[in-house]
Coordinates of C-alpha atoms and ligand atoms in Angstrom, one line a residue:
M22 CA -12.9 -5.8 -19.2
D23 CA -12.8 -8.7 -17.1
I24 CA -13.1 -9.3 -13.5
N25 CA -11.4 -11.3 -10.7
A26 CA -13.5 -10.8 -7.5
G27 CA -11.0 -12.5 -5.2
D28 CA -12.7 -14.1 -1.7
R29 CA -12.8 -11.2 0.5
P30 CA -15.3 -8.6 0.9
L31 CA -13.7 -6.5 -1.4
G32 CA -10.5 -6.2 -3.8
A33 CA -11.4 -6.9 -7.4
E34 CA -9.0 -7.5 -10.1
V35 CA -9.8 -5.5 -13.4
R36 CA -7.9 -7.2 -16.2
G37 CA -8.2 -6.2 -19.9
L38 CA -8.0 -2.5 -19.6
D39 CA -5.1 -0.1 -20.6
L40 CA -6.1 3.1 -19.2
S41 CA -3.3 5.1 -20.8
R42 CA -5.4 4.7 -23.8
G43 CA -8.5 5.7 -22.7
I44 CA -11.4 4.2 -22.0
D45 CA -14.8 4.7 -23.4
D46 CA -18.3 6.0 -21.4
G47 CA -19.9 2.7 -21.4
T48 CA -16.9 1.0 -20.3
F49 CA -16.5 3.8 -17.3
A50 CA -19.8 3.2 -16.5
A51 CA -19.4 -0.5 -15.8
L52 CA -15.8 0.2 -14.3
K53 CA -17.7 2.7 -11.5
A54 CA -20.6 0.5 -10.8
L55 CA -18.1 -2.2 -9.9
F56 CA -16.3 0.2 -7.9
D57 CA -19.2 1.6 -5.9
R58 CA -20.4 -2.3 -5.4
N59 CA -17.1 -3.1 -4.2
G60 CA -15.1 -0.3 -2.5
M61 CA -11.5 -1.5 -3.8
I62 CA -10.4 -2.4 -7.1
Y63 CA -7.3 -2.4 -9.0
L64 CA -5.6 -3.0 -12.4
R65 CA -2.1 -4.1 -13.0
G66 CA 0.3 -3.2 -15.8
Q67 CA -0.6 0.7 -16.3
S68 CA 1.4 3.2 -17.3
L69 CA 0.2 6.5 -16.7
A70 CA 2.0 10.0 -16.9
P71 CA 0.6 12.3 -14.6
E72 CA -1.4 14.4 -16.8
Q73 CA -3.0 11.0 -17.5
L74 CA -3.5 9.8 -13.9
V75 CA -5.2 13.2 -13.0
A76 CA -7.3 12.9 -16.2
F77 CA -8.7 9.9 -15.5
T78 CA -9.0 10.7 -11.5
A79 CA -11.1 13.7 -12.9
R80 CA -13.9 11.2 -14.5
F81 CA -15.0 10.9 -10.9
G82 CA -15.2 14.0 -9.8
K83 CA -13.3 17.3 -8.9
P84 CA -9.4 16.1 -7.7
D85 CA -8.3 17.1 -4.6
R86 CA -5.5 19.5 -3.9
H87 CA -3.8 17.9 -0.7
V88 CA -3.5 20.3 2.1
R89 CA 0.3 19.1 2.5
Q90 CA 1.5 20.8 -0.9
E91 CA 5.2 20.7 -0.1
F92 CA 4.8 17.0 -1.1
A93 CA 3.1 17.8 -4.6
L94 CA 4.5 16.3 -7.8
P95 CA 6.1 19.6 -9.2
G96 CA 4.1 21.2 -11.7
H97 CA 1.0 18.5 -10.8
P98 CA -0.9 19.6 -7.7
E99 CA -3.2 17.3 -7.5
I100 CA -0.7 14.6 -7.3
H101 CA 0.5 14.0 -4.1
L102 CA 3.6 11.7 -3.5
I103 CA 3.8 9.1 -1.4
S104 CA 7.5 8.4 -1.1
N105 CA 10.3 7.2 1.4
V106 CA 12.9 9.0 -0.9
K107 CA 15.1 11.7 -0.2
E108 CA 16.4 14.7 -2.2
N109 CA 19.2 16.5 -0.4
E110 CA 18.1 15.3 2.6
R111 CA 14.5 16.0 2.4
S112 CA 11.6 13.6 2.0
I113 CA 10.0 14.5 -1.2
G114 CA 6.8 12.9 -0.4
S115 CA 4.5 11.8 2.5
A116 CA 7.0 8.9 3.9
Y117 CA 5.5 6.1 5.8
A118 CA 1.7 7.7 5.0
G119 CA -1.4 6.1 6.8
D120 CA 1.0 2.9 8.3
D121 CA -2.4 2.8 10.7
W122 CA -6.1 1.9 9.8
H123 CA -7.8 5.3 8.7
T124 CA -9.7 6.6 6.0
D125 CA -8.2 9.4 3.6
L126 CA -9.0 12.9 4.8
C127 CA -11.6 12.1 7.2
F128 CA -10.7 15.1 9.5
M129 CA -11.8 17.5 6.6
Q130 CA -15.5 19.0 6.7
H131 CA -16.2 17.4 3.4
P132 CA -13.8 14.1 3.5
A133 CA -12.3 12.5 0.3
R134 CA -14.7 10.3 -2.1
Y135 CA -12.1 8.0 -3.7
T136 CA -8.3 7.8 -3.9
F137 CA -6.1 6.4 -6.3
L138 CA -2.6 5.3 -5.7
H139 CA -0.2 4.3 -8.8
A140 CA 2.7 2.4 -8.1
I141 CA 5.8 3.9 -9.7
E142 CA 8.6 2.4 -7.8
V143 CA 8.0 -0.6 -5.0
P144 CA 10.5 -2.0 -2.4
M145 CA 11.6 -5.3 -3.4
K146 CA 13.8 -8.1 -1.2
D147 CA 14.7 -11.2 -1.4
G148 CA 12.2 -11.8 -4.2
R149 CA 9.3 -10.5 -2.2
V150 CA 7.4 -7.1 -2.6
L151 CA 7.7 -5.0 0.9
G152 CA 5.1 -2.4 1.8
D153 CA 1.7 -4.2 1.4
T154 CA -1.5 -2.2 1.8
H155 CA -4.7 -3.8 4.0
F156 CA -7.8 -2.7 3.1
A157 CA -10.9 -3.6 5.0
S158 CA -15.1 -2.9 3.9
T159 CA -16.7 -0.8 6.6
A160 CA -20.0 -1.4 4.9
H161 CA -19.2 -5.6 5.4
A162 CA -18.4 -4.7 8.7
Y163 CA -21.4 -2.6 9.8
D164 CA -23.6 -5.5 8.5
A165 CA -21.7 -7.9 10.3
L166 CA -22.4 -6.0 13.6
D167 CA -25.3 -7.3 16.1
A168 CA -28.4 -5.2 16.3
E169 CA -27.6 -4.3 19.2
T170 CA -24.2 -2.3 18.7
R171 CA -25.5 -1.1 15.3
G172 CA -28.2 0.8 17.2
W173 CA -26.1 2.3 19.7
L174 CA -23.4 3.1 16.7
D175 CA -26.3 4.7 14.7
R176 CA -26.7 7.2 17.7
Q177 CA -22.9 8.1 18.2
R178 CA -20.7 10.8 16.6
G179 CA -16.7 10.4 16.5
V180 CA -14.3 13.5 17.6
F181 CA -11.7 13.8 14.5
Q182 CA -8.6 15.5 15.4
Y183 CA -5.8 15.8 12.4
H184 CA -3.1 17.8 14.4
R185 CA -3.0 15.3 17.1
A186 CA -2.8 12.6 14.9
Q187 CA 0.0 14.4 12.8
E188 CA 1.8 15.5 16.2
R189 CA 1.5 11.4 17.0
K190 CA 3.0 10.6 13.7
R191 CA 5.8 13.2 14.2
A192 CA 6.9 11.8 17.6
Q193 CA 7.1 8.3 16.1
R194 CA 8.7 8.9 13.3
A195 CA 11.1 11.8 14.3
K196 CA 14.5 10.3 13.8
D197 CA 14.3 8.8 10.4
H198 CA 11.6 11.0 8.6
A199 CA 11.0 14.2 10.4
R200 CA 7.8 16.0 9.1
P201 CA 7.8 19.7 9.1
P202 CA 5.0 20.6 12.0
L203 CA 1.7 21.9 10.1
T204 CA 1.8 25.8 9.4
A205 CA -0.8 28.0 11.1
A206 CA -2.5 27.9 7.4
Q207 CA -2.5 24.1 7.2
K208 CA -3.7 24.0 11.1
A209 CA -6.6 26.5 10.5
A210 CA -7.9 24.4 7.1
T211 CA -7.7 21.3 9.8
P212 CA -10.0 22.1 12.5
D213 CA -11.2 19.3 15.3
L214 CA -14.7 18.3 14.2
S215 CA -17.0 15.5 14.5
H216 CA -18.7 13.4 12.1
D217 CA -21.7 10.8 12.3
A218 CA -19.9 7.5 13.3
V219 CA -22.0 5.8 10.4
I220 CA -22.6 7.3 7.4
T221 CA -24.9 6.1 4.5
H222 CA -23.2 5.7 1.1
P223 CA -24.5 8.0 -1.3
E224 CA -24.7 5.0 -4.1
T225 CA -25.3 1.8 -2.3
G226 CA -27.5 3.0 0.4
R227 CA -25.3 0.6 2.4
R228 CA -24.4 2.1 5.8
C229 CA -20.6 2.5 6.8
I230 CA -18.7 2.6 10.2
Y231 CA -16.8 5.6 9.9
V232 CA -14.8 6.2 12.8
N233 CA -11.1 4.8 12.5
R234 CA -7.8 4.3 14.4
T235 CA -5.8 7.0 13.3
Y236 CA -8.2 9.7 13.6
T237 CA -10.8 9.1 16.2
F238 CA -9.9 9.8 19.4
S239 CA -13.5 9.3 21.0
F240 CA -17.0 9.7 20.9
E241 CA -18.6 13.1 20.7
G242 CA -20.0 13.4 24.4
L243 CA -17.8 10.6 25.8
S244 CA -14.5 10.8 27.6
E245 CA -11.6 9.4 25.7
E246 CA -10.8 7.1 28.3
D247 CA -14.6 5.8 28.3
S248 CA -14.3 5.7 24.0
A249 CA -11.1 3.6 24.1
P250 CA -12.3 0.2 25.0
L251 CA -15.6 1.0 22.5
L252 CA -13.2 2.5 19.8
R253 CA -11.0 -0.4 19.9
R254 CA -13.2 -3.3 19.8
L255 CA -14.7 -1.7 16.8
H256 CA -11.4 -1.7 15.0
E257 CA -10.9 -4.9 15.8
H258 CA -14.3 -5.9 14.5
V259 CA -13.7 -4.0 11.2
T260 CA -10.0 -5.0 10.3
R261 CA -10.4 -8.7 11.6
E262 CA -8.0 -10.7 9.2
E263 CA -10.7 -12.7 7.5
A264 CA -12.3 -9.6 6.4
V265 CA -9.2 -7.8 5.0
Y266 CA -7.7 -7.8 1.4
V267 CA -3.9 -7.4 1.3
H268 CA -2.5 -6.0 -1.8
R269 CA 0.8 -6.9 -2.4
W270 CA 1.9 -4.0 -5.0
Q271 CA 3.5 -4.3 -8.5
A272 CA 4.8 -1.6 -10.3
G273 CA 2.2 -0.4 -12.6
D274 CA -0.5 -1.3 -10.4
L275 CA -3.3 1.6 -10.3
V276 CA -5.3 1.0 -6.9
M277 CA -8.8 2.8 -6.4
W278 CA -10.6 2.9 -3.0
D279 CA -13.8 4.4 -1.9
N280 CA -13.1 6.2 1.5
Y281 CA -16.9 6.0 2.2
S282 CA -17.2 2.5 2.5
T283 CA -13.5 1.2 3.1
Q284 CA -10.4 1.6 5.7
H285 CA -6.9 1.2 4.7
M286 CA -3.4 0.7 6.2
A287 CA 0.4 0.9 4.7
V288 CA 2.4 -1.8 6.3
G289 CA 6.2 0.2 6.2
D290 CA 8.0 -2.8 6.7
Y291 CA 11.0 -1.3 4.3
A292 CA 13.4 1.6 4.4
L293 CA 16.0 3.0 1.9
P294 CA 18.1 2.4 -0.2
L295 CA 14.9 0.4 -0.8
R296 CA 12.7 3.1 -2.5
R297 CA 8.8 3.2 -2.7
L298 CA 7.1 5.7 -4.9
M299 CA 3.5 6.4 -5.3
H300 CA 1.5 8.9 -7.4
R301 CA -1.8 9.6 -5.4
T302 CA -5.0 11.4 -6.9
A303 CA -8.2 11.7 -4.9
I304 CA -11.9 12.9 -5.5
C305 CA -13.5 16.1 -3.3
G306 CA -16.0 14.4 -1.4
T307 CA -19.6 16.3 -1.7
E308 CA -21.0 14.6 1.9
A309 CA -20.4 16.3 4.6
F310 CA -21.6 13.5 7.3
G311 CA -22.9 15.9 9.9
A312 CA -19.6 17.6 10.1
K313 CA -19.5 19.8 13.5
L314 CA -16.7 22.0 14.5
L315 CA -15.2 21.6 17.7
P316 CA -13.6 23.5 20.3
Q317 CA -10.1 23.6 19.2
S318 CA -7.4 21.7 20.8
Ligands
FE2_29 FE1 -4.2 6.7 3.1

């Protein structure tokens, strides 16, 4: 296993591994250590059958079953399809998922730990791949704050609201990729809640900013109006250009990120007939980050 660390706080390429042939425990331990340290790593040229992807994912913990099971790969409830492809006029997966900065499943009481994205089809136009994904290290961003801001942020809690984010997304994408509204059961599984605004990474001990632009609507105890400029400044800090790694996809990529220490954003600069299809798996988190249910909106 050979590592190309790149020039950003995260985004190391791991070369020389074929995950379809399996890796031994020593190699896995080295990969996991690199992953915890870096937050986002990737391997090119992989070809993983659905059960191989799930089996590799399961070495990191308990695979998650996404709340939107209508977008699961048939027969594989742990694989969530990220795709703009339609069959019979219906999207087969989450279309244009995550097109603003966020961490996955941060709105759950136990947010997702790791996410794995395996590229099956990538959109190409004029020889260039579209649909880049941007990544930022929230551990690096926290360390780069001034001491006064760190001290203030350490005492804050963020308000996370999944339904509102979904409704906003439904309105934005209503024309080309209508998403069904959440069912009563999906809504009940994703109540409004608050988390600590800064969390401690269980492996590295580093402090990581946990509020994000998609799902955090305010700081607890502050109005949305008063929170907005504070959140905006933080988001701009986390995602400043020199700290961001931009992943340009190739079919066969396996990209993996740690939702405790990173944020990401998918660029939706492609449309049918250009097809994008990704298989996504995630690992359930074990930390609650002080999760507290709020009066429901
Ligand atoms: Fe995401």
